[in-house]
mmCIF file of C-alpha atoms in Angstrom:
data_model
loop_
_atom_site.group_PDB
_atom_site.id
_atom_site.type_symbol
_atom_site.label_atom_id
_atom_site.label_comp_id
_atom_site.label_asym_id
_atom_site.label_seq_id
_atom_site.Cartn_x
_atom_site.Cartn_y
_atom_site.Cartn_z
ATOM 1 C CA UNK A 1 -0.638 -0.272 0.198
ATOM 2 C CA UNK A 2 1.599 2.688 -1.033
ATOM 3 C CA UNK A 3 -0.237 5.387 1.720
ATOM 4 C CA UNK A 4 -0.319 4.887 5.006
ATOM 5 C CA UNK A 5 -2.184 6.900 7.514
ATOM 6 C CA UNK A 6 -0.969 7.171 11.326
ATOM 7 C CA UNK A 7 -3.440 9.347 13.192
ATOM 8 C CA UNK A 8 -0.574 9.824 15.842
ATOM 9 C CA UNK A 9 0.037 11.853 18.431
ATOM 10 C CA UNK A 10 4.138 10.989 19.920
ATOM 11 C CA UNK A 11 4.603 10.570 23.344
ATOM 12 C CA UNK A 12 6.444 11.853 24.532
ATOM 13 C CA UNK A 13 7.466 14.181 22.222
ATOM 14 C CA UNK A 14 11.183 14.819 20.677
ATOM 15 C CA UNK A 15 12.038 17.309 22.123
ATOM 16 C CA UNK A 16 16.111 18.954 21.719
ATOM 17 C CA UNK A 17 16.054 22.233 24.523
ATOM 18 C CA UNK A 18 12.957 24.634 24.513
ATOM 19 C CA UNK A 19 11.450 23.492 21.455
ATOM 20 C CA UNK A 20 9.804 20.440 20.175
ATOM 21 C CA UNK A 21 8.113 18.796 17.090
ATOM 22 C CA UNK A 22 4.964 16.851 17.310
ATOM 23 C CA UNK A 23 3.835 14.584 14.020
ATOM 24 C CA UNK A 24 0.034 14.264 14.316
ATOM 25 C CA UNK A 25 -1.382 13.086 10.825
ATOM 26 C CA UNK A 26 1.694 11.284 8.716
ATOM 27 C CA UNK A 27 -0.181 10.395 5.599
ATOM 28 C CA UNK A 28 3.021 9.420 3.177
ATOM 29 C CA UNK A 29 4.501 6.405 1.564
ATOM 30 C CA UNK A 30 5.785 3.345 4.047
ATOM 31 C CA UNK A 31 9.136 3.785 4.697
ATOM 32 C CA UNK A 32 9.138 7.892 4.995
ATOM 33 C CA UNK A 33 8.197 7.850 8.489
ATOM 34 C CA UNK A 34 11.911 7.757 10.129
ATOM 35 C CA UNK A 35 13.226 8.973 7.199
ATOM 36 C CA UNK A 36 10.415 12.466 7.975
ATOM 37 C CA UNK A 37 11.561 12.197 12.168
ATOM 38 C CA UNK A 38 15.076 12.258 11.140
ATOM 39 C CA UNK A 39 14.863 14.720 9.810
ATOM 40 C CA UNK A 40 12.318 16.918 11.561
ATOM 41 C CA UNK A 41 15.215 16.393 14.522
ATOM 42 C CA UNK A 42 18.259 17.382 12.971
ATOM 43 C CA UNK A 43 15.849 20.912 11.862
ATOM 44 C CA UNK A 44 14.940 21.155 15.723
ATOM 45 C CA UNK A 45 18.078 20.247 16.776
ATOM 46 C CA UNK A 46 20.123 22.900 14.206
ATOM 47 C CA UNK A 47 17.371 25.558 15.056
ATOM 48 C CA UNK A 48 18.109 26.565 18.546
ATOM 49 C CA UNK A 49 22.383 26.523 17.627
ATOM 50 C CA UNK A 50 24.284 29.338 18.415
ATOM 51 C CA UNK A 51 25.498 29.472 14.066
ATOM 52 C CA UNK A 52 21.344 29.617 12.979
ATOM 53 C CA UNK A 53 20.685 31.999 15.602
ATOM 54 C CA UNK A 54 22.934 33.865 15.187
ATOM 55 C CA UNK A 55 22.417 33.625 11.017
ATOM 56 C CA UNK A 56 18.909 34.360 10.954
ATOM 57 C CA UNK A 57 19.526 37.693 13.449
ATOM 58 C CA UNK A 58 22.391 38.740 10.742
ATOM 59 C CA UNK A 59 19.942 38.416 7.914
ATOM 60 C CA UNK A 60 18.961 41.089 5.950
ATOM 61 C CA UNK A 61 15.377 40.708 4.442
ATOM 62 C CA UNK A 62 12.710 42.558 1.795
ATOM 63 C CA UNK A 63 9.918 40.540 3.847
ATOM 64 C CA UNK A 64 9.425 39.892 7.486
ATOM 65 C CA UNK A 65 5.561 40.054 8.337
ATOM 66 C CA UNK A 66 2.849 37.927 9.700
ATOM 67 C CA UNK A 67 -1.152 38.572 9.276
ATOM 68 C CA UNK A 68 -2.687 37.952 12.679
ATOM 69 C CA UNK A 69 -5.969 37.751 11.772
ATOM 70 C CA UNK A 70 -6.270 41.023 9.418
ATOM 71 C CA UNK A 71 -3.774 42.864 10.577
ATOM 72 C CA UNK A 72 0.104 42.791 9.678
ATOM 73 C CA UNK A 73 2.695 42.147 12.028
ATOM 74 C CA UNK A 74 6.080 43.647 10.779
ATOM 75 C CA UNK A 75 9.484 41.863 12.838
ATOM 76 C CA UNK A 76 12.343 42.603 13.770
ATOM 77 C CA UNK A 77 14.948 40.020 12.865
ATOM 78 C CA UNK A 78 14.958 39.394 16.780
ATOM 79 C CA UNK A 79 11.029 39.004 16.621
ATOM 80 C CA UNK A 80 11.301 36.605 13.992
ATOM 81 C CA UNK A 81 13.570 34.008 15.848
ATOM 82 C CA UNK A 82 11.738 34.396 18.668
ATOM 83 C CA UNK A 83 8.455 33.809 16.838
ATOM 84 C CA UNK A 84 10.160 30.599 15.486
ATOM 85 C CA UNK A 85 11.450 29.090 18.621
ATOM 86 C CA UNK A 86 8.456 29.301 20.176
ATOM 87 C CA UNK A 87 6.466 27.884 17.547
ATOM 88 C CA UNK A 88 3.829 30.308 17.426
ATOM 89 C CA UNK A 89 1.642 28.806 14.220
ATOM 90 C CA UNK A 90 -0.973 31.509 13.677
ATOM 91 C CA UNK A 91 -3.793 29.288 13.247
ATOM 92 C CA UNK A 92 -5.384 27.524 15.739
ATOM 93 C CA UNK A 93 -5.599 29.151 19.594
ATOM 94 C CA UNK A 94 -1.149 30.290 20.600
ATOM 95 C CA UNK A 95 -0.829 33.984 20.555
ATOM 96 C CA UNK A 96 2.618 34.860 19.429
ATOM 97 C CA UNK A 97 4.476 36.024 23.247
ATOM 98 C CA UNK A 98 7.866 35.808 24.469
ATOM 99 C CA UNK A 99 6.592 33.107 27.630
ATOM 100 C CA UNK A 100 9.927 30.962 28.757
ATOM 101 C CA UNK A 101 8.086 27.647 28.326
ATOM 102 C CA UNK A 102 8.452 24.948 25.431
ATOM 103 C CA UNK A 103 6.806 25.410 22.491
ATOM 104 C CA UNK A 104 6.005 21.724 19.885
ATOM 105 C CA UNK A 105 6.417 22.550 16.225
ATOM 106 C CA UNK A 106 3.271 20.434 15.293
ATOM 107 C CA UNK A 107 3.519 18.141 11.775
ATOM 108 C CA UNK A 108 -0.036 16.830 9.354
ATOM 109 C CA UNK A 109 2.109 15.449 6.716
ATOM 110 C CA UNK A 110 -0.326 14.446 3.409
ATOM 111 C CA UNK A 111 0.765 13.671 -0.288
ATOM 112 C CA UNK A 112 -0.483 15.900 -3.068
ATOM 113 C CA UNK A 113 -1.007 15.157 -6.796
ATOM 114 C CA UNK A 114 -2.364 17.993 -8.331
ATOM 115 C CA UNK A 115 0.784 20.724 -7.618
ATOM 116 C CA UNK A 116 0.794 23.661 -9.309
ATOM 117 C CA UNK A 117 4.502 23.514 -10.939
ATOM 118 C CA UNK A 118 7.172 24.668 -10.072
ATOM 119 C CA UNK A 119 6.175 23.327 -6.146
ATOM 120 C CA UNK A 120 6.539 20.771 -4.298
ATOM 121 C CA UNK A 121 5.032 21.841 -0.764
ATOM 122 C CA UNK A 122 2.918 23.945 -0.345
ATOM 123 C CA UNK A 123 1.232 24.666 3.304
ATOM 124 C CA UNK A 124 -2.628 25.050 4.329
ATOM 125 C CA UNK A 125 -3.341 27.378 6.493
ATOM 126 C CA UNK A 126 -6.908 26.486 6.181
ATOM 127 C CA UNK A 127 -6.260 22.586 8.818
ATOM 128 C CA UNK A 128 -2.546 23.094 9.227
ATOM 129 C CA UNK A 129 -1.607 20.571 7.174
ATOM 130 C CA UNK A 130 1.905 20.458 5.125
ATOM 131 C CA UNK A 131 0.999 19.014 1.487
ATOM 132 C CA UNK A 132 4.272 16.424 -0.396
ATOM 133 C CA UNK A 133 3.935 17.049 -4.097
ATOM 134 C CA UNK A 134 4.626 13.831 -6.305
ATOM 135 C CA UNK A 135 7.910 16.183 -7.383
ATOM 136 C CA UNK A 136 9.653 16.606 -4.644
ATOM 137 C CA UNK A 137 11.237 13.236 -4.639
ATOM 138 C CA UNK A 138 10.967 11.614 -1.212
ATOM 139 C CA UNK A 139 11.817 8.689 -1.830
ATOM 140 C CA UNK A 140 15.368 9.767 -3.506
ATOM 141 C CA UNK A 141 15.574 11.938 -0.284
ATOM 142 C CA UNK A 142 15.378 9.127 2.507
ATOM 143 C CA UNK A 143 17.780 6.673 -0.057
ATOM 144 C CA UNK A 144 20.131 8.524 0.217
ATOM 145 C CA UNK A 145 19.846 10.504 3.536
ATOM 146 C CA UNK A 146 18.878 13.779 2.055
ATOM 147 C CA UNK A 147 17.808 14.744 5.283
ATOM 148 C CA UNK A 148 18.257 18.371 5.323
ATOM 149 C CA UNK A 149 16.104 18.560 2.130
ATOM 150 C CA UNK A 150 13.950 17.729 3.677
ATOM 151 C CA UNK A 151 13.405 19.390 6.965
ATOM 152 C CA UNK A 152 14.677 22.919 4.491
ATOM 153 C CA UNK A 153 11.133 22.091 2.461
ATOM 154 C CA UNK A 154 9.390 21.157 5.673
ATOM 155 C CA UNK A 155 10.294 24.625 7.517
ATOM 156 C CA UNK A 156 10.019 26.663 4.810
ATOM 157 C CA UNK A 157 5.532 25.144 4.767
ATOM 158 C CA UNK A 158 5.630 25.558 8.483
ATOM 159 C CA UNK A 159 6.650 29.038 8.456
ATOM 160 C CA UNK A 160 3.657 29.801 6.077
ATOM 161 C CA UNK A 161 2.002 28.004 8.856
ATOM 162 C CA UNK A 162 2.999 30.341 10.537
ATOM 163 C CA UNK A 163 2.173 32.797 8.796
ATOM 164 C CA UNK A 164 5.428 34.310 6.637
ATOM 165 C CA UNK A 165 4.486 34.527 2.846
ATOM 166 C CA UNK A 166 6.910 35.926 0.425
ATOM 167 C CA UNK A 167 5.704 38.772 -2.274
ATOM 168 C CA UNK A 168 6.858 35.841 -6.132
ATOM 169 C CA UNK A 169 9.459 39.274 -7.571
ATOM 170 C CA UNK A 170 11.605 39.046 -3.970
ATOM 171 C CA UNK A 171 10.977 35.938 -2.969
ATOM 172 C CA UNK A 172 14.720 34.904 -2.830
ATOM 173 C CA UNK A 173 15.315 38.348 0.129
ATOM 174 C CA UNK A 174 12.159 37.030 2.190
ATOM 175 C CA UNK A 175 12.788 35.447 5.287
ATOM 176 C CA UNK A 176 10.313 32.565 4.436
ATOM 177 C CA UNK A 177 13.216 31.960 1.680
ATOM 178 C CA UNK A 178 16.769 32.821 3.248
ATOM 179 C CA UNK A 179 15.591 31.385 6.320
ATOM 180 C CA UNK A 180 15.553 27.433 6.183
ATOM 181 C CA UNK A 181 18.552 28.091 4.084
ATOM 182 C CA UNK A 182 20.347 29.306 7.648
ATOM 183 C CA UNK A 183 19.340 26.042 8.840
ATOM 184 C CA UNK A 184 21.260 24.350 6.247
ATOM 185 C CA UNK A 185 23.746 26.497 6.806
ATOM 186 C CA UNK A 186 24.453 26.088 10.174
ATOM 187 C CA UNK A 187 24.885 22.435 9.735
ATOM 188 C CA UNK A 188 27.432 22.334 7.590
#
């Protein structure tokens, strides 16, 4: 069976320091779960590293904002970092705060076959799902152990769930595009 559905709550959470992740739904091909978990472990560990934090704080972004309801909230680099580290999802009951307590990055991963070119994944803020398109060759990432690439794509889509967005004309200078690459640079 190509797709397996795991509606599960990981217990205890997979955690590194204050930030952790939880996979609520996983409906990707059999054999991908371990790879995704290892990629998320790498992501959580790396985004809490000194190197990653320095890169985010030194970033020069053309866009660094989220919408909270109808109100646009512009962020400083420090606020971007705090927002990510506190995993303050735009959807749901959480509000952005600097309360020093553990936060959980929630993941709901599903396959999608009807993606527009050149999309490899997309986030649905209505239901919190990250849809993985067929053209994102997760099989190759599993086969060759490309955890950083899998984590980078999931991180980018997760930032959409946090409320970050990008203009197509300036996409490589936006926070949502630069920061996932800072993650990749920080693990080198």
